[in-house]
CSV table of C-alpha atoms and ligand atoms in Angstrom, one decimal:
chain,number,residue,atom,x,y,z
A,1,MET,CA,0.0,-0.3,-0.3
A,2,ARG,CA,1.3,4.0,-0.3
A,3,HIS,CA,0.8,6.5,1.5
A,4,ARG,CA,0.3,10.2,1.3
A,5,ASP,CA,0.7,12.9,3.1
A,6,ALA,CA,-2.4,12.1,5.6
A,7,GLY,CA,-1.3,15.6,6.4
A,8,THR,CA,-2.8,17.4,3.2
A,9,LEU,CA,-5.0,15.4,1.4
A,10,PRO,CA,-8.3,14.1,2.3
A,11,GLY,CA,-9.1,10.9,2.7
A,12,PRO,CA,-11.8,8.7,1.9
A,13,VAL,CA,-15.0,9.5,2.1
A,14,GLU,CA,-18.7,9.0,1.7
A,15,SER,CA,-19.5,9.1,-1.6
A,16,PRO,CA,-22.7,8.5,-2.7
A,17,LEU,CA,-21.3,7.0,-5.6
A,18,ASN,CA,-19.3,4.0,-3.9
A,19,ALA,CA,-22.2,1.3,-4.1
A,20,ALA,CA,-21.5,-1.8,-5.9
A,21,PHE,CA,-21.7,-0.9,-10.0
A,22,ASP,CA,-24.1,-2.4,-11.7
A,23,LEU,CA,-22.8,-2.2,-15.4
A,24,THR,CA,-25.9,-1.9,-17.7
A,25,SER,CA,-26.5,1.1,-19.2
A,26,ALA,CA,-28.7,1.4,-16.7
A,27,GLY,CA,-26.7,0.8,-14.2
A,28,ALA,CA,-24.9,4.1,-15.4
A,29,ALA,CA,-27.6,6.1,-16.0
A,30,GLU,CA,-28.9,5.3,-11.5
A,31,LEU,CA,-25.0,6.2,-10.7
A,32,ASP,CA,-25.9,9.7,-12.9
A,33,ALA,CA,-28.6,9.9,-10.4
A,34,ARG,CA,-26.9,10.2,-7.8
A,35,ASP,CA,-24.2,11.4,-9.2
A,36,PRO,CA,-24.0,15.0,-7.1
A,37,LEU,CA,-22.4,16.9,-9.8
A,38,LYS,CA,-24.3,16.2,-12.8
A,39,ALA,CA,-25.7,19.6,-13.5
A,40,LEU,CA,-21.9,21.4,-14.5
A,41,ALA,CA,-21.6,19.0,-17.1
A,42,ALA,CA,-24.1,20.7,-19.7
A,43,GLU,CA,-22.5,23.8,-18.7
A,44,PHE,CA,-20.6,22.9,-20.6
A,45,HIS,CA,-20.1,23.1,-24.1
A,46,HIS,CA,-19.6,19.4,-26.1
A,47,PRO,CA,-18.4,19.0,-29.5
A,48,HIS,CA,-20.5,17.6,-32.1
A,49,ASP,CA,-19.5,16.0,-35.1
A,50,ARG,CA,-20.8,17.3,-38.7
A,51,SER,CA,-24.0,16.1,-38.8
A,52,GLY,CA,-24.7,17.2,-35.2
A,53,ARG,CA,-24.6,14.1,-33.4
A,54,ARG,CA,-23.1,14.8,-30.5
A,55,LEU,CA,-19.5,12.7,-29.4
A,56,THR,CA,-18.6,11.5,-26.7
A,57,TYR,CA,-15.5,13.2,-25.0
A,58,LEU,CA,-13.5,11.2,-22.7
A,59,CYS,CA,-9.9,13.5,-23.9
A,60,GLY,CA,-9.7,16.2,-21.3
A,61,HIS,CA,-5.9,14.8,-20.7
A,62,SER,CA,-4.9,16.5,-24.1
A,63,LEU,CA,-8.0,20.0,-23.8
A,64,GLY,CA,-10.5,20.2,-21.3
A,65,LEU,CA,-13.5,21.0,-22.7
A,66,GLN,CA,-15.0,24.8,-22.7
A,67,HIS,CA,-17.1,26.1,-19.9
A,68,GLU,CA,-20.4,28.1,-20.9
A,69,SER,CA,-18.9,31.3,-18.8
A,70,THR,CA,-15.8,31.6,-20.6
A,71,LYS,CA,-16.9,33.6,-23.5
A,72,ALA,CA,-18.0,36.7,-20.5
A,73,TYR,CA,-14.3,36.5,-19.4
A,74,VAL,CA,-12.7,36.9,-22.5
A,75,GLU,CA,-15.5,39.8,-24.0
A,76,GLN,CA,-15.0,41.0,-21.2
A,77,GLU,CA,-11.4,42.1,-21.7
A,78,LEU,CA,-12.6,42.7,-25.7
A,79,ALA,CA,-15.2,45.0,-24.7
A,80,ASP,CA,-12.7,46.9,-22.2
A,81,TRP,CA,-10.5,47.3,-24.6
A,82,ARG,CA,-12.5,48.5,-27.3
A,83,ARG,CA,-13.3,50.9,-25.0
A,84,LEU,CA,-10.5,51.5,-22.6
A,85,ALA,CA,-7.1,51.2,-25.2
A,86,VAL,CA,-5.0,51.5,-22.5
A,87,LEU,CA,-6.7,53.1,-20.2
A,88,GLY,CA,-7.3,49.5,-19.7
A,89,HIS,CA,-4.3,48.4,-17.5
A,90,HIS,CA,-6.2,50.1,-14.6
A,91,ALA,CA,-9.4,50.7,-15.6
A,92,ALA,CA,-10.3,47.4,-17.0
A,93,GLU,CA,-13.3,46.4,-14.7
A,94,ARG,CA,-10.3,43.8,-14.3
A,95,PRO,CA,-7.3,45.2,-14.7
A,96,TRP,CA,-4.7,44.2,-17.1
A,97,ILE,CA,-1.6,44.9,-14.7
A,98,PRO,CA,-2.5,43.0,-12.0
A,99,TYR,CA,-4.9,39.9,-13.8
A,100,HIS,CA,-3.2,37.2,-13.4
A,101,GLU,CA,-3.0,37.3,-9.3
A,102,GLN,CA,-6.0,36.7,-9.7
A,103,ALA,CA,-5.6,33.2,-10.4
A,104,ALA,CA,-3.4,32.2,-7.8
A,105,VAL,CA,-6.4,32.0,-4.9
A,106,GLY,CA,-7.7,29.4,-7.0
A,107,LEU,CA,-4.1,27.7,-8.2
A,108,ALA,CA,-2.6,27.4,-4.9
A,109,SER,CA,-6.4,26.0,-4.1
A,110,LEU,CA,-5.8,22.7,-6.8
A,111,THR,CA,-1.2,22.3,-6.2
A,112,GLY,CA,-1.8,23.1,-1.9
A,113,ALA,CA,0.5,26.0,-2.5
A,114,GLY,CA,0.4,29.6,-0.7
A,115,PRO,CA,-0.9,32.1,-2.9
A,116,GLY,CA,2.8,33.6,-2.8
A,117,GLU,CA,3.8,30.0,-4.2
A,118,VAL,CA,2.3,30.4,-7.7
A,119,VAL,CA,2.2,32.3,-11.2
A,120,ALA,CA,0.3,31.7,-13.4
A,121,MET,CA,2.4,32.1,-16.4
A,122,ASN,CA,3.7,31.9,-20.3
A,123,SER,CA,3.1,27.9,-21.2
A,124,LEU,CA,4.9,24.3,-19.5
A,125,THR,CA,8.4,24.3,-21.3
A,126,VAL,CA,8.5,28.4,-21.0
A,127,ASN,CA,8.0,27.9,-17.7
A,128,LEU,CA,10.3,24.9,-17.3
A,129,HIS,CA,13.5,25.6,-18.9
A,130,LEU,CA,13.2,29.5,-16.6
A,131,MET,CA,13.6,27.1,-13.3
A,132,MET,CA,15.9,25.3,-14.9
A,133,VAL,CA,18.1,28.7,-15.3
A,134,SER,CA,17.1,28.4,-11.1
A,135,PHE,CA,17.0,25.3,-9.5
A,136,PHE,CA,19.5,23.6,-11.9
A,137,ARG,CA,23.1,24.9,-10.7
A,138,PRO,CA,26.0,21.9,-12.1
A,139,ALA,CA,28.6,22.0,-9.6
A,140,GLY,CA,31.1,19.9,-9.2
A,141,GLU,CA,30.6,16.4,-8.9
A,142,ARG,CA,26.2,17.7,-9.2
A,143,THR,CA,26.1,17.8,-12.4
A,144,ARG,CA,23.3,15.1,-13.3
A,145,VAL,CA,19.2,15.0,-14.2
A,146,LEU,CA,17.1,12.7,-13.3
A,147,ILE,CA,14.3,11.8,-15.4
A,148,GLU,CA,12.2,9.0,-16.6
A,149,LYS,CA,12.6,6.9,-19.8
A,150,SER,CA,9.2,8.1,-21.0
A,151,ALA,CA,8.7,11.1,-19.6
A,152,PHE,CA,7.2,14.0,-21.9
A,153,PRO,CA,9.2,14.3,-25.2
A,154,SER,CA,9.5,18.5,-24.4
A,155,ASP,CA,10.6,17.5,-20.9
A,156,ARG,CA,13.1,15.3,-22.4
A,157,TYR,CA,14.2,18.2,-24.9
A,158,ALA,CA,13.9,20.9,-22.8
A,159,VAL,CA,16.5,19.5,-20.0
A,160,ALA,CA,18.4,18.0,-22.4
A,161,SER,CA,19.3,21.0,-24.4
A,162,GLN,CA,20.0,22.6,-20.4
A,163,LEU,CA,22.7,20.3,-20.4
A,164,GLU,CA,24.0,21.0,-23.2
A,165,PHE,CA,24.3,25.4,-22.8
A,166,HIS,CA,26.0,23.9,-19.5
A,167,GLY,CA,28.6,22.2,-21.4
A,168,LEU,CA,28.2,18.9,-20.2
A,169,LYS,CA,27.3,15.4,-22.5
A,170,VAL,CA,23.6,14.4,-22.3
A,171,ARG,CA,24.7,10.7,-23.0
A,172,ASP,CA,26.7,11.4,-19.5
A,173,HIS,CA,24.6,13.6,-17.1
A,174,LEU,CA,20.7,12.6,-18.1
A,175,ILE,CA,20.0,9.4,-16.0
A,176,GLU,CA,16.1,7.9,-17.3
A,177,VAL,CA,14.6,5.4,-14.5
A,178,GLU,CA,12.3,3.0,-16.2
A,179,PRO,CA,10.0,0.6,-15.4
A,180,ARG,CA,11.5,-3.5,-14.7
A,181,PRO,CA,11.8,-5.7,-16.9
A,182,GLY,CA,8.1,-6.2,-17.6
A,183,GLU,CA,6.9,-4.3,-15.9
A,184,GLN,CA,4.5,-1.3,-17.8
A,185,THR,CA,5.0,1.5,-14.5
A,186,LEU,CA,7.3,3.7,-12.7
A,187,ARG,CA,8.0,1.8,-8.6
A,188,THR,CA,8.3,4.4,-6.7
A,189,GLU,CA,11.4,2.4,-4.7
A,190,ASP,CA,12.6,2.2,-7.7
A,191,ILE,CA,12.4,5.6,-8.1
A,192,ALA,CA,14.4,6.4,-4.6
A,193,GLU,CA,16.8,3.6,-5.3
A,194,ARG,CA,18.6,5.2,-8.2
A,195,ILE,CA,18.3,8.7,-6.9
A,196,GLU,CA,20.2,7.8,-3.5
A,197,ARG,CA,22.9,5.7,-5.8
A,198,GLU,CA,23.4,8.8,-8.1
A,199,GLY,CA,23.2,10.7,-4.8
A,200,SER,CA,25.8,13.4,-4.7
A,201,ARG,CA,26.0,13.4,-8.1
A,202,LEU,CA,22.8,14.6,-8.7
A,203,ALA,CA,21.7,18.2,-9.1
A,204,LEU,CA,18.3,17.4,-10.0
A,205,VAL,CA,15.6,15.6,-10.6
A,206,LEU,CA,12.4,15.8,-12.8
A,207,LEU,CA,9.4,13.8,-12.6
A,208,PRO,CA,5.7,14.1,-14.2
A,209,GLY,CA,2.7,14.6,-11.9
A,210,VAL,CA,0.4,12.9,-13.8
A,211,GLN,CA,2.5,10.4,-16.2
A,212,TYR,CA,1.4,11.5,-19.9
A,213,LEU,CA,1.6,8.2,-21.3
A,214,SER,CA,0.5,5.5,-18.5
A,215,GLY,CA,-1.6,7.6,-16.5
A,216,GLN,CA,0.0,6.9,-13.0
A,217,LEU,CA,0.3,8.7,-10.1
A,218,LEU,CA,3.6,9.3,-8.6
A,219,GLU,CA,4.4,8.7,-4.9
A,220,LEU,CA,5.6,12.7,-4.4
A,221,ALA,CA,6.0,12.7,-0.6
A,222,PRO,CA,9.0,9.9,-0.4
A,223,LEU,CA,9.8,10.9,-4.2
A,224,ALA,CA,10.3,14.5,-3.4
A,225,ALA,CA,11.8,13.8,0.4
A,226,ALA,CA,14.2,11.2,-2.0
A,227,ALA,CA,15.4,14.1,-4.1
A,228,ARG,CA,15.9,16.5,-0.9
A,229,THR,CA,17.9,14.0,1.4
A,230,ALA,CA,20.1,13.5,-1.4
A,231,GLY,CA,20.7,17.5,-1.8
A,232,ALA,CA,19.0,17.3,-5.4
A,233,ALA,CA,16.9,19.9,-7.0
A,234,LEU,CA,13.5,18.1,-6.8
A,235,GLY,CA,11.3,19.6,-10.3
A,236,LEU,CA,7.3,18.5,-11.3
A,237,ASP,CA,5.8,18.3,-14.6
A,238,LEU,CA,2.0,19.1,-13.7
A,239,ALA,CA,0.8,18.6,-17.1
A,240,HIS,CA,-1.4,15.4,-16.3
A,241,ALA,CA,-1.2,16.2,-12.1
A,242,VAL,CA,-3.2,19.1,-12.6
A,243,GLY,CA,-7.2,20.5,-11.9
A,244,ASN,CA,-6.9,16.5,-12.4
A,245,VAL,CA,-5.2,14.7,-8.9
A,246,PRO,CA,-4.7,16.2,-5.7
A,247,LEU,CA,-1.4,17.9,-4.8
A,248,ALA,CA,0.6,19.2,-1.8
A,249,LEU,CA,3.0,20.8,-3.4
A,250,HIS,CA,4.2,22.7,-0.4
A,251,ASP,CA,4.2,20.6,1.7
A,252,TRP,CA,6.2,18.2,-0.3
A,253,ASN,CA,8.9,20.6,-0.3
A,254,VAL,CA,8.6,20.6,-3.6
A,255,ASP,CA,11.1,23.1,-5.1
A,256,PHE,CA,9.3,24.0,-8.7
A,257,ALA,CA,6.2,22.4,-10.8
A,258,VAL,CA,4.9,23.1,-13.9
A,259,TRP,CA,1.3,22.8,-15.5
A,260,CYS,CA,0.8,23.6,-18.7
A,261,SER,CA,-4.0,24.4,-18.3
A,262,TYR,CA,-5.5,23.4,-21.4
A,263,LYS,CA,-5.9,19.8,-20.6
A,264,TYR,CA,-7.9,19.8,-16.7
A,265,LEU,CA,-8.2,22.8,-16.4
A,266,ASN,CA,-10.2,24.0,-19.2
A,267,ALA,CA,-8.2,27.1,-19.6
A,268,GLY,CA,-8.3,26.4,-23.5
A,269,PRO,CA,-5.6,25.8,-26.6
A,270,GLY,CA,-2.7,27.5,-25.7
A,271,ALA,CA,-4.1,28.7,-22.7
A,272,VAL,CA,-1.2,30.1,-20.2
A,273,GLY,CA,0.6,27.6,-18.1
A,274,GLY,CA,1.4,27.7,-14.6
A,275,CYS,CA,4.6,27.4,-11.5
A,276,PHE,CA,5.2,26.1,-8.3
A,277,VAL,CA,8.4,27.4,-6.1
A,278,HIS,CA,8.3,26.7,-2.7
A,279,GLU,CA,7.9,29.7,-0.8
A,280,ARG,CA,11.8,28.5,1.0
A,281,HIS,CA,13.0,30.4,-2.0
A,282,ALA,CA,10.7,33.6,-1.8
A,283,ASN,CA,13.3,35.7,-1.2
A,284,ARG,CA,16.9,33.9,-2.7
A,285,ARG,CA,18.9,37.1,-4.1
A,286,ASP,CA,21.7,33.8,-4.9
A,287,LEU,CA,19.0,32.4,-7.5
A,288,PRO,CA,20.2,33.6,-10.9
A,289,ARG,CA,17.1,34.2,-13.6
A,290,PHE,CA,16.4,35.2,-16.6
A,291,ALA,CA,14.9,38.6,-14.8
A,292,GLY,CA,12.2,40.3,-17.5
A,293,TRP,CA,10.0,43.2,-16.1
A,294,TRP,CA,7.1,42.0,-14.4
A,295,GLY,CA,8.7,39.9,-11.9
A,296,HIS,CA,11.5,43.8,-10.7
A,297,ASP,CA,9.2,45.2,-7.8
A,298,LYS,CA,5.6,45.7,-8.5
A,299,ALA,CA,6.0,49.3,-6.9
A,300,ALA,CA,8.4,50.5,-8.4
A,301,ARG,CA,8.7,48.8,-12.1
A,302,PHE,CA,6.7,51.9,-14.0
A,303,GLU,CA,10.2,54.0,-12.8
A,304,MET,CA,11.7,52.1,-15.7
A,305,GLY,CA,14.6,51.9,-13.4
A,306,PRO,CA,18.6,50.1,-14.5
A,307,HIS,CA,18.9,47.7,-11.6
A,308,PHE,CA,16.3,44.1,-11.1
A,309,ASP,CA,14.9,44.2,-7.7
A,310,PRO,CA,12.7,40.4,-7.6
A,311,ILE,CA,9.1,40.5,-6.9
A,312,PRO,CA,9.4,37.4,-3.7
A,313,GLY,CA,8.4,34.7,-4.7
A,314,ALA,CA,7.2,33.0,-7.7
A,315,GLU,CA,5.6,36.0,-9.4
A,316,GLY,CA,9.1,36.8,-8.5
A,317,TRP,CA,10.1,34.8,-12.1
A,318,GLN,CA,7.8,36.3,-14.6
A,319,VAL,CA,9.3,38.1,-17.2
A,320,SER,CA,6.8,39.5,-19.5
A,321,ASN,CA,3.5,41.3,-18.8
A,322,PRO,CA,0.6,39.1,-18.9
A,323,PRO,CA,-1.1,37.2,-21.9
A,324,VAL,CA,-4.7,38.1,-21.3
A,325,LEU,CA,-7.4,37.5,-23.6
A,326,SER,CA,-5.0,33.4,-22.6
A,327,THR,CA,-5.4,34.3,-18.9
A,328,ALA,CA,-9.6,35.3,-19.2
A,329,PRO,CA,-10.7,31.3,-19.8
A,330,LEU,CA,-8.4,30.3,-16.9
A,331,LEU,CA,-9.9,32.6,-14.4
A,332,ALA,CA,-13.5,31.2,-15.6
A,333,SER,CA,-12.0,27.5,-15.5
A,334,LEU,CA,-11.0,28.7,-11.9
A,335,ALA,CA,-13.7,30.0,-10.7
A,336,VAL,CA,-15.8,26.2,-12.0
A,337,PHE,CA,-13.6,24.1,-9.8
A,338,GLU,CA,-14.0,25.9,-6.7
A,339,LYS,CA,-17.9,25.7,-7.0
A,340,ALA,CA,-17.1,22.5,-8.3
A,341,GLY,CA,-14.3,21.7,-4.9
A,342,MET,CA,-11.7,19.0,-5.2
A,343,HIS,CA,-12.7,17.3,-2.6
A,344,ARG,CA,-16.4,16.9,-4.8
A,345,LEU,CA,-14.8,16.1,-8.2
A,346,ARG,CA,-11.9,13.2,-7.6
A,347,GLU,CA,-14.7,11.5,-5.7
A,348,LYS,CA,-16.4,10.9,-8.5
A,349,SER,CA,-12.9,11.3,-10.6
A,350,LEU,CA,-12.8,8.3,-8.9
A,351,ALA,CA,-15.8,5.9,-9.3
A,352,LEU,CA,-15.2,7.2,-13.0
A,353,THR,CA,-12.8,5.7,-13.3
A,354,ASP,CA,-13.5,2.5,-11.1
A,355,TYR,CA,-16.7,1.7,-13.1
A,356,MET,CA,-14.6,2.3,-16.7
A,357,ARG,CA,-11.8,-0.5,-15.7
A,358,ARG,CA,-14.5,-1.8,-14.2
A,359,SER,CA,-16.8,-2.1,-17.8
A,360,ILE,CA,-13.2,-2.8,-19.3
A,361,GLU,CA,-12.6,-5.7,-18.2
A,362,ALA,CA,-16.2,-7.3,-18.0
A,363,ARG,CA,-17.0,-6.1,-21.5
A,364,LEU,CA,-13.0,-7.0,-23.3
A,365,PRO,CA,-11.4,-9.8,-21.5
A,366,GLY,CA,-8.5,-10.8,-23.1
A,367,SER,CA,-9.0,-8.2,-26.0
A,368,VAL,CA,-7.9,-4.6,-24.0
A,369,ASP,CA,-5.3,-4.5,-21.4
A,370,ILE,CA,-5.6,-0.9,-18.9
A,371,VAL,CA,-1.1,0.1,-18.4
A,372,THR,CA,-2.8,2.8,-15.6
A,373,PRO,CA,-2.2,1.1,-12.0
A,374,ARG,CA,-5.5,0.1,-9.6
A,375,ASP,CA,-4.1,1.0,-7.2
A,376,ALA,CA,-7.1,4.9,-7.0
A,377,ALA,CA,-3.8,6.4,-5.1
A,378,GLU,CA,-2.5,5.9,-7.9
A,379,HIS,CA,-4.4,7.2,-11.1
A,380,GLY,CA,-6.3,10.5,-12.2
A,381,SER,CA,-8.9,10.9,-14.5
A,382,GLN,CA,-6.7,8.6,-17.1
A,383,LEU,CA,-6.7,4.9,-18.5
A,384,SER,CA,-4.3,3.9,-20.9
A,385,LEU,CA,-5.6,0.4,-23.0
A,386,ARG,CA,-2.2,-1.2,-24.5
A,387,ILE,CA,-4.9,-2.7,-27.7
A,388,LEU,CA,-4.0,-6.3,-27.8
A,389,LEU,CA,-4.1,-7.0,-31.7
A,390,PRO,CA,-1.7,-6.1,-34.6
A,391,ARG,CA,-0.2,-2.6,-34.7
A,392,THR,CA,-2.4,-2.1,-37.8
A,393,ALA,CA,-5.6,-4.0,-36.7
A,394,ALA,CA,-4.9,-1.5,-33.1
A,395,LYS,CA,-4.4,1.6,-34.5
A,396,LEU,CA,-7.4,0.5,-37.4
A,397,CYS,CA,-9.9,0.0,-34.5
A,398,TYR,CA,-9.1,3.3,-32.3
A,399,GLU,CA,-10.1,5.2,-35.6
A,400,SER,CA,-12.9,3.0,-35.5
A,401,LEU,CA,-13.5,3.6,-32.5
A,402,THR,CA,-13.3,7.6,-33.9
A,403,ASP,CA,-15.9,6.8,-36.5
A,404,GLU,CA,-18.3,5.8,-33.7
A,405,GLY,CA,-18.1,9.3,-32.3
A,406,VAL,CA,-15.9,8.6,-29.3
A,407,VAL,CA,-13.0,11.1,-28.5
A,408,GLY,CA,-10.1,9.4,-26.8
A,409,ASP,CA,-6.5,9.9,-28.5
A,410,TRP,CA,-3.9,7.4,-29.6
A,411,ARG,CA,0.0,7.2,-28.9
A,412,GLU,CA,2.4,4.8,-31.2
A,413,PRO,CA,2.4,2.2,-31.2
A,414,ASP,CA,-0.8,0.6,-29.2
A,415,THR,CA,-2.3,2.8,-26.2
A,416,LEU,CA,-5.5,4.3,-26.8
A,417,ARG,CA,-5.9,6.9,-23.8
A,418,LEU,CA,-8.6,7.7,-22.8
A,419,SER,CA,-9.9,10.0,-19.7
A,420,ALA,CA,-13.7,10.5,-18.1
A,421,ALA,CA,-13.7,13.9,-16.5
A,422,PRO,CA,-16.2,14.4,-14.0
A,423,LEU,CA,-16.4,18.0,-14.1
A,424,TYR,CA,-18.5,17.1,-18.0
A,425,ASN,CA,-18.0,12.8,-18.4
A,426,SER,CA,-20.8,10.8,-16.8
A,427,PHE,CA,-21.4,7.5,-16.3
A,428,GLN,CA,-23.6,6.7,-18.8
A,429,ASP,CA,-19.8,8.2,-21.5
A,430,VAL,CA,-18.6,5.7,-20.2
A,431,PHE,CA,-20.5,3.0,-20.9
A,432,ALA,CA,-20.6,4.6,-24.4
A,433,ALA,CA,-18.0,4.7,-24.8
A,434,VAL,CA,-16.6,0.8,-23.6
A,435,GLU,CA,-19.7,-0.5,-26.3
A,436,SER,CA,-18.3,1.1,-28.5
A,437,LEU,CA,-15.3,0.1,-28.6
A,438,ALA,CA,-16.7,-3.4,-27.9
A,439,ARG,CA,-17.5,-2.5,-31.3
A,440,ALA,CA,-14.5,-1.5,-33.1
A,441,LEU,CA,-12.9,-4.2,-32.1
A,442,ASP,CA,-15.6,-6.7,-33.0
A,443,ALA,CA,-14.9,-5.0,-36.4
A,444,ARG,CA,-11.0,-5.8,-36.3
A,445,ARG,CA,-10.7,-9.9,-34.9
B,1,LIG,C1,3.0,15.8,-19.7
B,1,LIG,C2,3.2,17.4,-20.3
B,1,LIG,N1,4.7,17.5,-20.3
B,1,LIG,C3,4.9,19.2,-21.4
B,1,LIG,C4,4.0,19.3,-22.1
B,1,LIG,C5,4.1,21.1,-23.4
B,1,LIG,O1,3.5,21.5,-22.7
B,1,LIG,P1,3.6,23.2,-22.8
B,1,LIG,O2,3.6,23.0,-25.1
B,1,LIG,O3,2.7,24.0,-23.2
B,1,LIG,O4,4.8,23.6,-23.0
B,1,LIG,C6,3.2,18.7,-23.3
B,1,LIG,C7,2.0,18.7,-24.1
B,1,LIG,O5,0.6,18.5,-23.4
B,1,LIG,C8,3.0,17.7,-21.7
B,1,LIG,O6,1.3,16.5,-22.1
């Protein structure tokens, strides 16, 4: 069994969705009827195909759906821009100079941080680079970076380029941990053991919250502790974790974390990303950083002086002024999260995922291998399914599923990713998707 920081993360709760599952269509309808969050789904815009058929959208791990309030948030900024032009920096309904600050409380609540520890800025990979400038400081024998072998390619490119930037060979300085032979997900003890073994050679550990391919939620508290013991910085890529699973970044003592907002945070394509910097680094002037005027002391920013004086906390890592139009949907979304409550969302997410797993196991035995761990503490909303067919047939099966009106996504060579997002998916969506998958598999056998 895994342990969690019981002091900060909510424990198991009595949920109306916890009862034994009836895997029929009527059972799914009954679970939906009992769902305390069911009304929320109608507040989202669900995609349709050309014939007007509503699609079963199980792709929130890639791009979340638009909430109905988003339009008003964006239109407010367009209207203020039309009406006020430059005066909107101070006089807009939501003034533009401190625009991003309105996201801080919501982001802090989703990540388990204090408001001064988070900032909405840039995009994920840009933030990762900015963080590595400060927290990957190779010196003496402490030069190595540990990542996982299936890290999202952008993370690997970023880390490799940072190593090269410091004149270090990727071959010698990039450590990649992977599942044991015959296994598909990572073991906490293996990562921790490797961190310990690398010890004083390790400068940075960069891990995902939820692994993008397998859907595995890593056990972050002990891994953060292992990195600290080794004297290495710990950074997290939370692209698939934020808004999906409960997080306690402050209490876990993570050094930094970065995320995007277009997946579970439903802030739209290319939306502004986010960044966490632990409070203990808030006032560190010894850390080099790539500075810009938006990270400079707010009171003196418009004095246009030559010397950089960073804002304490995560905001001090900002470079440019906030992208108001791509931050507006994030504000809309954070209000929805506040209304729904992460605790209730997680409860429903676990019930939906469990329902999906059991339906697949009952309906498709031997056809699909569920890669994502079963333990509730080790997954979020996504299930990664390996289709047990020859490669071409497996891909065709995915295409048939798409033709059936189910939106998931495909990662070569054989992985279908489906996620039921508790804000807008229902048990009936999951039922429909599994039925469609059964038909798609039948067609290819
Ligand atoms: C796990 C993970 N990391 C990094 C990225 C890259 O994000 P961005 O293009 O916002 O830098 C993505 C994008 O989907 C991702 O899924």
